[in-house]
Short mmCIF file of C-alpha atoms in Angstrom, two decimals:
data_model
loop_
_atom_site.label_atom_id
_atom_site.label_comp_id
_atom_site.label_asym_id
_atom_site.label_seq_id
_atom_site.Cartn_x
_atom_site.Cartn_y
_atom_site.Cartn_z
CA MET A 1 118.76 94.00 92.45
CA GLY A 2 116.90 94.91 89.25
CA LEU A 3 115.62 98.11 90.89
CA ILE A 4 119.17 99.13 91.89
CA PHE A 5 120.47 98.65 88.35
CA GLY A 6 117.45 100.56 87.07
CA ILE A 7 118.20 103.54 89.33
CA ILE A 8 121.86 103.51 88.28
CA GLY A 9 120.86 103.41 84.61
CA LEU A 10 118.41 106.25 85.19
CA LEU A 11 121.11 108.44 86.77
CA ILE A 12 123.54 107.73 83.93
CA ALA A 13 120.90 108.53 81.30
CA LEU A 14 119.97 111.76 83.10
CA ALA A 15 123.61 112.82 83.29
CA ILE A 16 124.14 112.19 79.57
CA LEU A 17 121.00 114.06 78.53
CA LEU A 18 121.75 116.95 80.89
CA GLY A 19 125.25 117.23 79.48
CA LEU A 20 123.94 117.27 75.91
CA GLY A 21 121.27 119.80 76.79
CA ILE A 22 123.62 122.16 78.62
CA GLY A 23 126.20 121.93 75.83
CA ALA A 24 123.62 122.64 73.14
CA TYR A 25 122.28 125.57 75.17
CA PHE A 26 125.64 127.30 75.55
CA ILE A 27 126.58 126.70 71.90
CA PHE A 28 123.30 128.25 70.84
CA ARG A 29 123.92 131.28 73.11
CA LEU A 30 127.38 131.83 71.64
CA ILE A 31 125.92 131.80 68.11
CA VAL A 32 123.22 134.32 69.10
CA GLN A 33 125.75 136.63 70.77
CA ALA A 34 128.05 136.52 67.73
CA VAL A 35 125.20 137.44 65.38
CA ASN A 36 124.07 140.33 67.61
CA LYS A 37 127.65 141.66 67.93
CA ASN A 38 128.06 141.66 64.14
CA ASN A 39 124.83 143.63 63.74
CA VAL A 40 125.99 146.27 66.25
CA THR A 41 129.40 146.69 64.53
CA THR A 42 127.73 147.23 61.17
CA ASN A 43 125.54 149.92 62.60
CA VAL A 44 128.54 151.82 64.07
CA ASP A 45 130.24 152.06 60.61
CA SER A 46 127.19 153.63 58.95
CA ASP A 47 126.86 157.28 57.76
CA GLU A 48 126.62 159.88 60.48
CA THR A 49 123.63 161.41 58.77
CA ASP A 50 121.58 158.23 59.11
CA LYS A 51 123.04 157.23 62.46
CA SER A 52 120.05 158.12 64.56
CA ALA A 53 117.55 156.33 62.28
CA LYS A 54 119.68 153.22 61.87
CA ASN A 55 120.39 152.96 65.59
CA THR A 56 116.68 153.12 66.17
CA THR A 57 116.13 150.32 63.59
CA THR A 58 118.93 148.24 65.11
CA GLN A 59 117.52 148.67 68.58
CA ASN A 60 114.08 147.52 67.44
CA SER A 61 115.60 144.63 65.50
CA LEU A 62 117.65 143.56 68.48
CA SER A 63 114.62 143.89 70.73
CA PHE A 64 112.56 141.57 68.54
CA GLY A 65 115.61 139.36 67.90
CA ALA A 66 116.16 139.00 71.63
CA LEU A 67 112.51 138.12 72.04
CA LYS A 68 112.64 135.59 69.20
CA ASP A 69 115.97 134.11 70.34
CA SER A 70 114.73 133.86 73.91
CA LEU A 71 111.59 132.13 72.68
CA MET A 72 113.55 129.67 70.56
CA ILE A 73 115.98 128.89 73.36
CA ARG A 74 113.19 128.31 75.83
CA LEU A 75 111.33 126.05 73.40
CA PHE A 76 114.53 124.15 72.71
CA ILE A 77 115.27 123.65 76.40
CA ALA A 78 111.64 122.77 77.12
CA GLY A 79 111.79 120.01 74.49
CA ILE A 80 114.96 118.58 76.03
CA LEU A 81 113.51 118.73 79.54
CA ILE A 82 110.34 116.95 78.40
CA LEU A 83 112.46 114.15 76.92
CA VAL A 84 114.51 113.96 80.13
CA SER A 85 111.31 113.76 82.20
CA LEU A 86 110.11 110.81 80.11
CA ILE A 87 113.08 108.69 81.20
CA PRO A 88 111.80 108.21 84.79
CA LEU A 89 108.37 107.56 83.28
CA ALA A 90 109.84 104.68 81.25
CA PHE A 91 111.31 103.16 84.41
CA VAL A 92 107.98 103.51 86.22
CA SER A 93 106.33 101.78 83.24
CA GLN A 94 108.79 98.90 83.55
CA LEU A 95 108.09 98.70 87.28
CA VAL A 96 104.33 98.54 86.62
CA PHE A 97 104.94 95.72 84.13
CA GLU A 98 106.99 93.78 86.69
CA ARG A 99 104.35 94.27 89.39
CA SER A 100 101.63 93.23 86.95
CA THR A 101 103.57 90.07 86.05
CA LEU A 102 104.04 89.29 89.73
CA TYR A 103 100.31 89.82 90.34
CA LYS A 104 99.38 87.45 87.53
CA SER A 105 101.78 84.83 88.88
CA VAL A 106 100.40 85.10 92.41
CA ALA A 107 96.81 85.18 91.11
CA ASN A 108 97.32 82.04 89.00
CA ARG A 109 98.86 80.24 91.95
CA MET A 110 95.96 81.25 94.20
CA THR A 111 93.31 80.18 91.69
CA GLN A 112 95.00 76.84 91.09
CA GLU A 113 95.16 76.19 94.82
CA TRP A 114 91.50 77.09 95.19
CA SER A 115 90.34 75.75 91.82
CA GLY A 116 90.62 77.40 88.43
CA ALA A 117 88.00 78.32 85.87
CA GLN A 118 85.36 75.60 85.69
CA ARG A 119 83.60 74.05 82.71
CA LEU A 120 80.75 71.57 83.08
CA ALA A 121 80.25 69.39 79.99
CA GLY A 122 77.68 66.65 79.64
CA PRO A 123 76.06 64.41 80.49
CA ILE A 124 77.23 61.81 77.97
CA LEU A 125 75.97 58.22 77.98
CA THR A 126 78.39 55.58 76.63
CA ILE A 127 77.59 51.90 76.02
CA PRO A 128 80.12 49.44 74.54
CA TYR A 129 78.92 47.12 71.80
CA ASN A 130 80.15 44.63 69.24
CA TYR A 131 79.36 44.56 65.55
CA THR A 132 80.27 42.36 62.62
CA ALA A 133 82.55 43.80 59.97
CA MET A 134 83.61 42.38 56.65
CA ILE A 135 87.32 42.57 55.92
CA THR A 136 89.22 41.70 52.77
CA GLU A 137 92.42 39.66 52.92
CA LYS A 138 94.87 38.68 50.23
CA ILE A 139 95.56 34.91 50.20
CA GLU A 140 98.36 33.43 48.14
CA ASN A 141 97.95 30.12 46.30
CA LYS A 142 101.09 28.22 47.31
CA LYS A 143 101.15 26.19 44.10
CA THR A 144 100.56 28.96 41.55
CA GLY A 145 101.61 32.00 43.60
CA GLU A 146 98.38 33.71 42.63
CA LEU A 147 96.90 36.29 45.07
CA LYS A 148 93.18 36.24 45.74
CA ASN A 149 90.99 38.68 47.66
CA VAL A 150 88.96 36.79 50.25
CA GLN A 151 86.33 38.41 52.46
CA ARG A 152 85.57 37.19 55.94
CA GLN A 153 83.62 38.33 58.92
CA VAL A 154 85.25 39.66 62.11
CA THR A 155 83.85 40.98 65.36
CA ARG A 156 84.82 44.54 66.25
CA SER A 157 84.08 46.74 69.24
CA LYS A 158 82.89 50.32 69.42
CA THR A 159 81.26 52.62 71.90
CA LEU A 160 77.74 53.90 71.40
CA VAL A 161 77.58 57.55 72.45
CA ILE A 162 74.13 58.90 73.31
CA LEU A 163 73.29 62.47 74.27
CA PRO A 164 70.15 63.45 76.21
CA ASP A 165 66.88 64.41 74.56
CA ASP A 166 66.39 67.37 76.85
CA LEU A 167 68.67 69.06 79.38
CA ASN A 168 68.03 71.71 82.01
CA ILE A 169 70.84 73.32 84.01
CA SER A 170 70.20 75.84 86.77
CA SER A 171 73.37 77.32 88.27
CA SER A 172 74.04 79.98 90.87
CA LEU A 173 77.31 81.63 91.88
CA GLU A 174 78.25 83.07 95.24
CA THR A 175 81.35 85.18 94.67
CA ARG A 176 84.01 86.72 96.86
CA GLU A 177 87.66 87.76 96.62
CA LEU A 178 90.56 85.60 97.73
CA LYS A 179 93.41 87.69 99.16
CA ARG A 180 97.09 87.01 99.57
CA GLY A 181 99.12 89.97 100.77
CA ILE A 182 98.13 92.96 98.62
CA TYR A 183 96.78 90.77 95.81
CA LYS A 184 93.24 89.48 95.36
CA VAL A 185 91.37 87.44 92.75
CA PRO A 186 87.64 86.70 92.27
CA ILE A 187 86.52 83.21 93.31
CA TYR A 188 83.13 81.57 93.67
CA ASP A 189 81.16 78.71 95.14
CA SER A 190 78.58 77.39 92.70
CA ALA A 191 75.55 75.14 92.95
CA HIS A 192 74.41 73.33 89.79
CA LYS A 193 71.13 71.47 89.38
CA VAL A 194 71.11 69.34 86.21
CA SER A 195 68.13 67.34 84.97
CA GLY A 196 67.00 65.73 81.76
CA SER A 197 66.19 62.44 80.07
CA PHE A 198 67.73 59.86 77.72
CA SER A 199 66.01 57.61 75.22
CA TRP A 200 67.21 54.92 72.85
CA PRO A 201 68.30 56.46 69.52
CA ASP A 202 67.62 55.23 66.01
CA VAL A 203 70.70 53.02 65.58
CA SER A 204 69.71 52.11 62.03
CA LEU A 205 71.34 55.37 60.98
CA LEU A 206 74.73 54.25 62.27
CA LYS A 207 77.29 52.88 59.88
CA ASN A 208 78.17 50.00 62.22
CA LYS A 209 74.99 48.85 63.90
CA PRO A 210 75.17 47.34 67.40
CA GLU A 211 74.69 43.58 67.48
CA VAL A 212 75.81 42.69 70.99
CA ILE A 213 75.25 45.45 73.53
CA PHE A 214 77.04 45.35 76.90
CA TRP A 215 74.34 47.02 78.99
CA GLU A 216 76.08 46.33 82.29
CA LYS A 217 79.05 48.50 81.21
CA ALA A 218 77.01 51.61 80.47
CA LYS A 219 78.41 54.80 81.98
CA LEU A 220 77.12 58.34 82.31
CA THR A 221 79.94 60.89 82.25
CA PHE A 222 80.17 64.53 83.29
CA LEU A 223 83.35 66.33 82.23
CA ILE A 224 84.58 68.91 84.77
CA SER A 225 87.61 71.15 84.28
CA SER A 226 88.96 70.64 87.80
CA THR A 227 87.45 67.96 89.99
CA ARG A 228 89.45 69.38 92.92
CA GLY A 229 86.72 72.00 93.10
CA ILE A 230 83.96 69.50 93.90
CA THR A 231 82.60 70.00 97.41
CA GLY A 232 80.03 68.14 99.51
CA GLY A 233 76.40 67.67 98.56
CA THR A 234 76.98 66.09 95.14
CA LYS A 235 74.19 63.65 94.27
CA PHE A 236 73.11 61.72 91.19
CA LYS A 237 69.76 60.03 90.56
CA TRP A 238 68.82 57.77 87.66
CA LYS A 239 65.11 57.06 87.22
CA GLY A 240 64.56 58.29 90.80
CA GLU A 241 67.19 55.97 92.30
CA GLU A 242 70.32 57.50 93.83
CA ILE A 243 73.53 56.11 92.36
CA ASP A 244 77.04 56.60 93.68
CA LEU A 245 79.38 58.66 91.52
CA SER A 246 82.92 57.56 90.83
CA SER A 247 85.99 59.71 90.21
CA GLY A 248 87.40 59.98 86.72
CA ASN A 249 85.54 60.21 83.43
CA GLY A 250 85.11 56.42 83.25
CA ILE A 251 86.49 56.19 79.73
CA ALA A 252 89.92 54.68 79.23
CA ALA A 253 92.57 56.85 77.55
CA LEU A 254 90.39 59.98 77.66
CA PRO A 255 92.64 62.80 78.99
CA MET A 256 89.89 64.83 80.63
CA GLU A 257 88.83 65.22 84.22
CA GLY A 258 85.33 64.37 85.30
CA VAL A 259 83.03 62.06 87.26
CA HIS A 260 80.91 59.15 86.11
CA ALA A 261 78.17 56.80 87.22
CA ASN A 262 78.07 53.07 86.42
CA LEU A 263 74.45 52.60 85.35
CA LYS A 264 74.32 48.84 84.62
CA LEU A 265 71.44 49.27 82.20
CA GLN A 266 69.15 46.56 80.92
CA GLU A 267 67.27 45.90 77.70
CA ASP A 268 64.27 47.84 78.97
CA PHE A 269 66.24 51.05 78.39
CA LYS A 270 64.97 50.85 74.79
CA SER A 271 61.33 50.92 75.79
CA ALA A 272 60.93 54.25 77.64
CA PRO A 273 62.87 57.48 78.37
CA SER A 274 65.04 57.46 81.49
CA LYS A 275 65.17 60.60 83.59
CA PHE A 276 68.12 61.76 85.68
CA ASN A 277 68.93 64.43 88.26
CA PHE A 278 72.39 65.69 89.18
CA ASP A 279 73.25 68.11 92.01
CA LEU A 280 76.80 69.42 91.97
CA ASN A 281 78.50 71.88 94.31
CA LEU A 282 81.61 73.23 92.68
CA ARG A 283 84.08 75.94 93.56
CA GLY A 284 86.10 77.82 90.98
CA SER A 285 87.55 81.17 90.00
CA LYS A 286 87.49 83.80 87.28
CA ARG A 287 84.87 82.16 85.01
CA VAL A 288 82.26 79.42 84.66
CA GLU A 289 81.34 77.64 81.41
CA PHE A 290 78.91 75.04 80.10
CA SER A 291 79.05 72.54 77.26
CA PRO A 292 75.42 71.34 77.09
CA THR A 293 74.62 68.10 75.31
CA GLY A 294 70.84 68.02 75.13
CA GLN A 295 68.97 67.91 71.87
CA ASP A 296 67.29 70.93 73.42
CA SER A 297 69.16 72.54 76.30
CA MET A 298 68.16 75.33 78.64
CA ILE A 299 70.84 76.85 80.88
CA ALA A 300 70.03 79.44 83.55
CA LEU A 301 72.90 81.15 85.39
CA SER A 302 72.70 83.69 88.20
CA GLY A 303 75.31 85.27 90.42
CA ASP A 304 76.10 88.21 92.67
CA TRP A 305 79.00 89.50 90.52
CA PRO A 306 78.14 93.03 89.32
CA HIS A 307 79.89 93.03 85.92
CA PRO A 308 80.01 89.64 84.18
CA SER A 309 81.28 89.22 80.63
CA PHE A 310 79.43 86.65 78.50
CA ASP A 311 81.41 84.92 75.79
CA GLY A 312 82.02 81.59 74.07
CA LYS A 313 80.25 79.80 71.23
CA LEU A 314 76.86 81.32 72.07
CA LEU A 315 75.70 84.45 73.85
CA PRO A 316 72.72 84.30 76.23
CA SER A 317 69.28 84.77 74.74
CA GLU A 318 68.28 86.68 77.88
CA ARG A 319 70.37 88.63 80.34
CA ASP A 320 69.81 91.09 83.17
CA ILE A 321 72.79 92.80 84.84
CA LYS A 322 72.37 94.92 87.97
CA ASP A 323 74.67 96.38 90.61
CA ASP A 324 73.97 93.48 92.95
CA GLY A 325 74.26 90.63 90.43
CA PHE A 326 73.10 89.16 87.15
CA THR A 327 70.92 86.51 85.54
CA ALA A 328 71.33 84.94 82.11
CA LYS A 329 69.64 82.21 80.03
CA TRP A 330 70.74 80.19 77.04
CA ASN A 331 68.41 78.12 74.83
CA VAL A 332 70.51 75.75 72.74
CA THR A 333 69.39 73.38 70.02
CA HIS A 334 71.45 70.46 68.69
CA LEU A 335 71.32 72.04 65.23
CA SER A 336 73.88 74.64 66.36
CA ARG A 337 76.50 71.95 67.04
CA SER A 338 78.76 69.99 64.71
CA TYR A 339 78.47 66.58 66.42
CA ALA A 340 75.60 64.08 66.33
CA GLN A 341 73.21 63.15 69.12
CA ALA A 342 74.13 59.49 68.71
CA SER A 343 77.18 57.90 67.11
CA GLY A 344 79.39 54.83 67.23
CA GLN A 345 83.04 55.58 67.97
CA ASP A 346 86.25 53.64 68.27
CA VAL A 347 88.89 54.64 70.81
CA THR A 348 90.37 57.46 68.74
CA GLY A 349 86.99 58.67 67.50
CA LEU A 350 85.60 58.71 71.05
CA THR A 351 88.42 60.96 72.26
CA ASN A 352 87.87 63.38 69.39
CA TYR A 353 84.11 63.32 69.95
CA MET A 354 84.52 64.14 73.64
CA ARG A 355 86.83 67.00 72.79
CA SER A 356 84.26 68.37 70.35
CA VAL A 357 81.61 68.25 73.07
CA ASN A 358 83.92 69.90 75.59
CA ASN A 359 84.97 72.67 73.20
CA PHE A 360 81.41 73.73 72.37
CA ALA A 361 81.33 75.94 75.44
CA PHE A 362 79.99 79.28 76.59
CA GLY A 363 79.53 81.01 79.89
CA ALA A 364 80.38 84.04 81.98
CA ASP A 365 83.63 85.62 82.99
CA LEU A 366 83.89 87.31 86.37
CA PHE A 367 85.15 90.35 84.57
CA GLN A 368 87.02 93.05 86.44
CA SER A 369 86.03 96.06 84.35
CA VAL A 370 89.44 97.69 84.62
CA ASP A 371 91.91 96.02 86.96
CA LEU A 372 94.58 97.98 88.81
CA TYR A 373 97.57 97.31 86.59
CA THR A 374 95.59 97.86 83.41
CA LEU A 375 94.59 101.28 84.77
CA LEU A 376 98.19 102.04 85.68
CA GLU A 377 99.43 101.02 82.23
CA ARG A 378 96.83 103.22 80.57
CA THR A 379 97.72 106.12 82.88
CA ILE A 380 101.40 105.89 81.94
CA LYS A 381 100.54 105.73 78.23
CA TYR A 382 99.09 109.23 78.58
CA GLY A 383 102.06 110.33 80.74
CA ALA A 384 104.08 111.84 77.90
CA LEU A 385 101.10 113.93 76.76
CA PHE A 386 100.33 115.29 80.23
CA ILE A 387 103.96 116.01 81.10
CA ALA A 388 104.27 117.94 77.83
CA LEU A 389 101.04 119.85 78.54
CA THR A 390 102.24 120.74 82.05
CA PHE A 391 105.52 122.06 80.65
CA PHE A 392 103.52 124.00 78.07
CA SER A 393 101.46 125.56 80.88
CA VAL A 394 104.60 126.56 82.76
CA PHE A 395 106.01 128.01 79.53
CA VAL A 396 102.83 130.06 78.99
CA LEU A 397 103.07 131.29 82.58
CA GLU A 398 106.65 132.41 81.96
CA PHE A 399 105.66 134.13 78.72
CA VAL A 400 102.74 136.01 80.32
CA SER A 401 104.55 136.98 83.53
CA GLY A 402 107.87 137.91 81.93
CA ARG A 403 109.70 135.77 84.51
CA ARG A 404 111.96 132.88 83.62
CA LEU A 405 112.64 129.66 85.49
CA HIS A 406 116.11 128.15 85.49
CA TRP A 407 116.52 124.93 83.49
CA LEU A 408 117.28 123.10 86.74
CA GLN A 409 113.97 124.30 88.17
CA HIS A 410 112.22 123.00 85.06
CA LEU A 411 113.96 119.67 85.59
CA ILE A 412 112.79 119.50 89.20
CA ILE A 413 109.20 120.10 88.04
CA GLY A 414 109.63 117.31 85.46
CA GLY A 415 110.91 114.96 88.18
CA ALA A 416 107.90 115.78 90.35
CA LEU A 417 105.57 115.01 87.42
CA SER A 418 107.24 111.60 86.96
CA MET A 419 106.96 110.90 90.69
CA PHE A 420 103.18 111.20 90.40
CA TYR A 421 103.10 107.85 88.60
CA MET A 422 105.38 106.19 91.14
CA ALA A 423 103.22 107.53 93.98
CA LEU A 424 100.07 106.32 92.19
CA LEU A 425 101.51 102.81 91.82
CA ALA A 426 102.62 102.65 95.48
CA LEU A 427 99.35 103.99 96.88
CA SER A 428 96.96 102.07 94.62
CA GLU A 429 98.34 98.71 95.76
CA HIS A 430 97.03 99.47 99.25
CA ILE A 431 93.96 101.67 98.76
CA ALA A 432 91.30 102.03 96.05
CA PHE A 433 92.60 103.40 92.76
CA GLY A 434 90.34 106.47 92.88
CA TYR A 435 91.56 107.50 96.33
CA ALA A 436 95.18 106.79 95.34
CA TYR A 437 94.75 108.96 92.25
CA ILE A 438 93.29 111.86 94.26
CA ALA A 439 96.09 111.59 96.82
CA GLY A 440 98.79 111.47 94.13
CA VAL A 441 97.41 114.48 92.25
CA ALA A 442 96.98 116.45 95.50
CA ILE A 443 100.56 115.75 96.64
CA ILE A 444 102.24 116.60 93.32
CA ALA A 445 100.02 119.63 92.56
CA LEU A 446 100.68 121.00 96.05
CA MET A 447 104.44 120.48 95.75
CA ILE A 448 104.71 122.06 92.28
CA GLY A 449 102.33 124.88 93.20
CA ILE A 450 104.27 125.85 96.34
CA TYR A 451 107.56 125.52 94.49
CA THR A 452 106.34 127.81 91.68
CA TRP A 453 105.04 130.29 94.25
CA ILE A 454 108.42 130.45 95.98
CA VAL A 455 110.47 130.61 92.77
CA MET A 456 108.34 133.23 90.99
CA LYS A 457 107.58 135.11 94.22
CA LYS A 458 103.88 135.38 93.53
CA ALA A 459 101.13 133.25 95.10
CA SER A 460 98.79 133.54 92.13
CA TYR A 461 101.33 131.81 89.86
CA GLY A 462 101.64 128.85 92.21
CA ILE A 463 97.86 128.62 92.62
CA GLY A 464 97.41 128.85 88.85
CA ILE A 465 99.88 126.01 88.14
CA ALA A 466 98.37 123.82 90.88
CA GLY A 467 94.85 124.47 89.59
CA MET A 468 95.90 123.73 86.02
CA MET A 469 97.46 120.42 87.12
CA ILE A 470 94.32 119.43 89.00
CA ALA A 471 92.22 120.24 85.93
CA LEU A 472 94.58 118.32 83.63
CA TYR A 473 94.69 115.20 85.77
CA THR A 474 90.94 115.31 86.33
CA VAL A 475 90.60 115.08 82.55
CA LEU A 476 93.10 112.19 82.56
CA TYR A 477 91.01 110.35 85.17
CA SER A 478 87.94 110.85 82.99
CA ILE A 479 89.82 109.37 80.05
CA LEU A 480 90.79 106.33 82.13
CA GLN A 481 87.20 105.73 83.24
CA MET A 482 85.59 106.29 79.83
CA GLU A 483 87.69 104.19 77.49
CA ASP A 484 85.17 104.46 74.65
CA TYR A 485 85.52 108.27 74.65
CA ALA A 486 89.27 108.45 75.37
CA LEU A 487 90.19 109.57 71.86
CA LEU A 488 87.46 112.22 71.79
CA ILE A 489 88.39 113.71 75.18
CA GLY A 490 92.12 113.63 74.39
CA THR A 491 91.55 115.39 71.06
CA LEU A 492 89.40 118.09 72.67
CA LEU A 493 92.07 118.63 75.32
CA LEU A 494 94.78 119.11 72.67
CA LEU A 495 92.54 121.53 70.78
CA VAL A 496 92.04 123.58 73.95
CA PHE A 497 95.78 123.86 74.54
CA LEU A 498 96.38 124.63 70.88
CA GLY A 499 93.84 127.45 71.13
CA ILE A 500 95.62 128.81 74.22
CA GLY A 501 98.93 128.72 72.37
CA MET A 502 97.42 130.54 69.38
CA PHE A 503 95.99 133.22 71.65
CA ILE A 504 99.27 133.78 73.52
CA THR A 505 101.34 134.03 70.32
CA ARG A 506 98.84 136.05 68.28
CA LYS A 507 100.97 139.26 68.31
CA LEU A 508 104.37 137.79 67.42
CA ALA A 509 103.93 138.52 63.68
CA GLN A 510 102.98 142.15 64.47
CA SER A 511 106.16 142.53 66.54
CA GLU A 512 108.27 141.23 63.65
CA SER A 513 106.82 143.74 61.24
#
């Protein structure tokens, strides 16, 4: 329905602009004819003795005037036709935007069904404990009404949060594309091997020191963005003993997904470091991230995606990107973070602490260097420039050949130029963008070339226009592929056409004199 209304609006806009253009053209012609007629009448009333000389001057003046008027009219009409040709381009741009929005919607739905971007944060060891706090209460003397501050001891509860001394994460990604209809998104299966060790921290530095520790309620938590992505083969070992993992983060009122292990520690945890191993198979899409918690953390990531984009709080200290994949390493110290290795937290503080841990993240994005709809949007942005340059080329051809195209023929050429972008959109959704671009340029250049050949009755003119279009759109493709040099190439192209225009018009001032 939206497309139908768009076509109707396009036809109405074309009719209005055509009417304005035709009206302005004929008004301009009437003015030119009136001026020329007045000049001729003046010449007839002149002295007989100077008649021959003045007629010669009038003829030369009219000859140059006709040339100048013809040039002005053609430039005027060319400007109107360029504006008219941009109207279909605007509708194609809107269509690209709608298709891009639809793609994003379908892609988001596909990734959510598979599993979205994944972030692995942790591990985090939590142990509940009690401590004694002194509180001050105001007590009223019932006889005198006097208020006194009285201190008394109360037992309060907190959670001791401990992060590992060292942490090693080795992750690998196996990527592929998930397709639905004509749309596809990058997804991956990942294997993560996590190892490290915990030791008892110096609790004397805590504001509220643990007095009664509930060792049997100790939990080790891994935060995961989407636990729906967990596949088989997940294992966890504590001090060499395999322990079952439980769903959920294991911490009440913490609104984050994850898994946890109930460790049931004992007092001997204080005496020696405890090592752990965690194997996790996780599927996801678009990107993978890590929030490491070790006092010293080393993260190694490898994958078969050819163009990853590294971002987040830290960039990798080492990276190697090749056509068949990449490797990257991060070495992270606790000094680069804003949260402590050990702290005592109440319920609210624990939630904020966990969020701080989760937000200190970095990783790799399965970057699509230039996706289809981004390329199409960039192509259309240059559409006005290349339509104008094509019209300029046709105008130069007219000027050199002495032949003139009808305004309707110009309009047909403008419509064909706009159809290139529609053809590119339709083809590129089914075949690779490069092949779609070649096919679109070949079709439109062939159509305009043959049409020019037939209209101007000379094969060389049609071949020249077709060759010029192929050259122009080859430059446009180069601009699309080399975004960093787009401004430079575009500027050089404009300078070339400006030079051509200066060469063609170099003798106009001589004619006037």
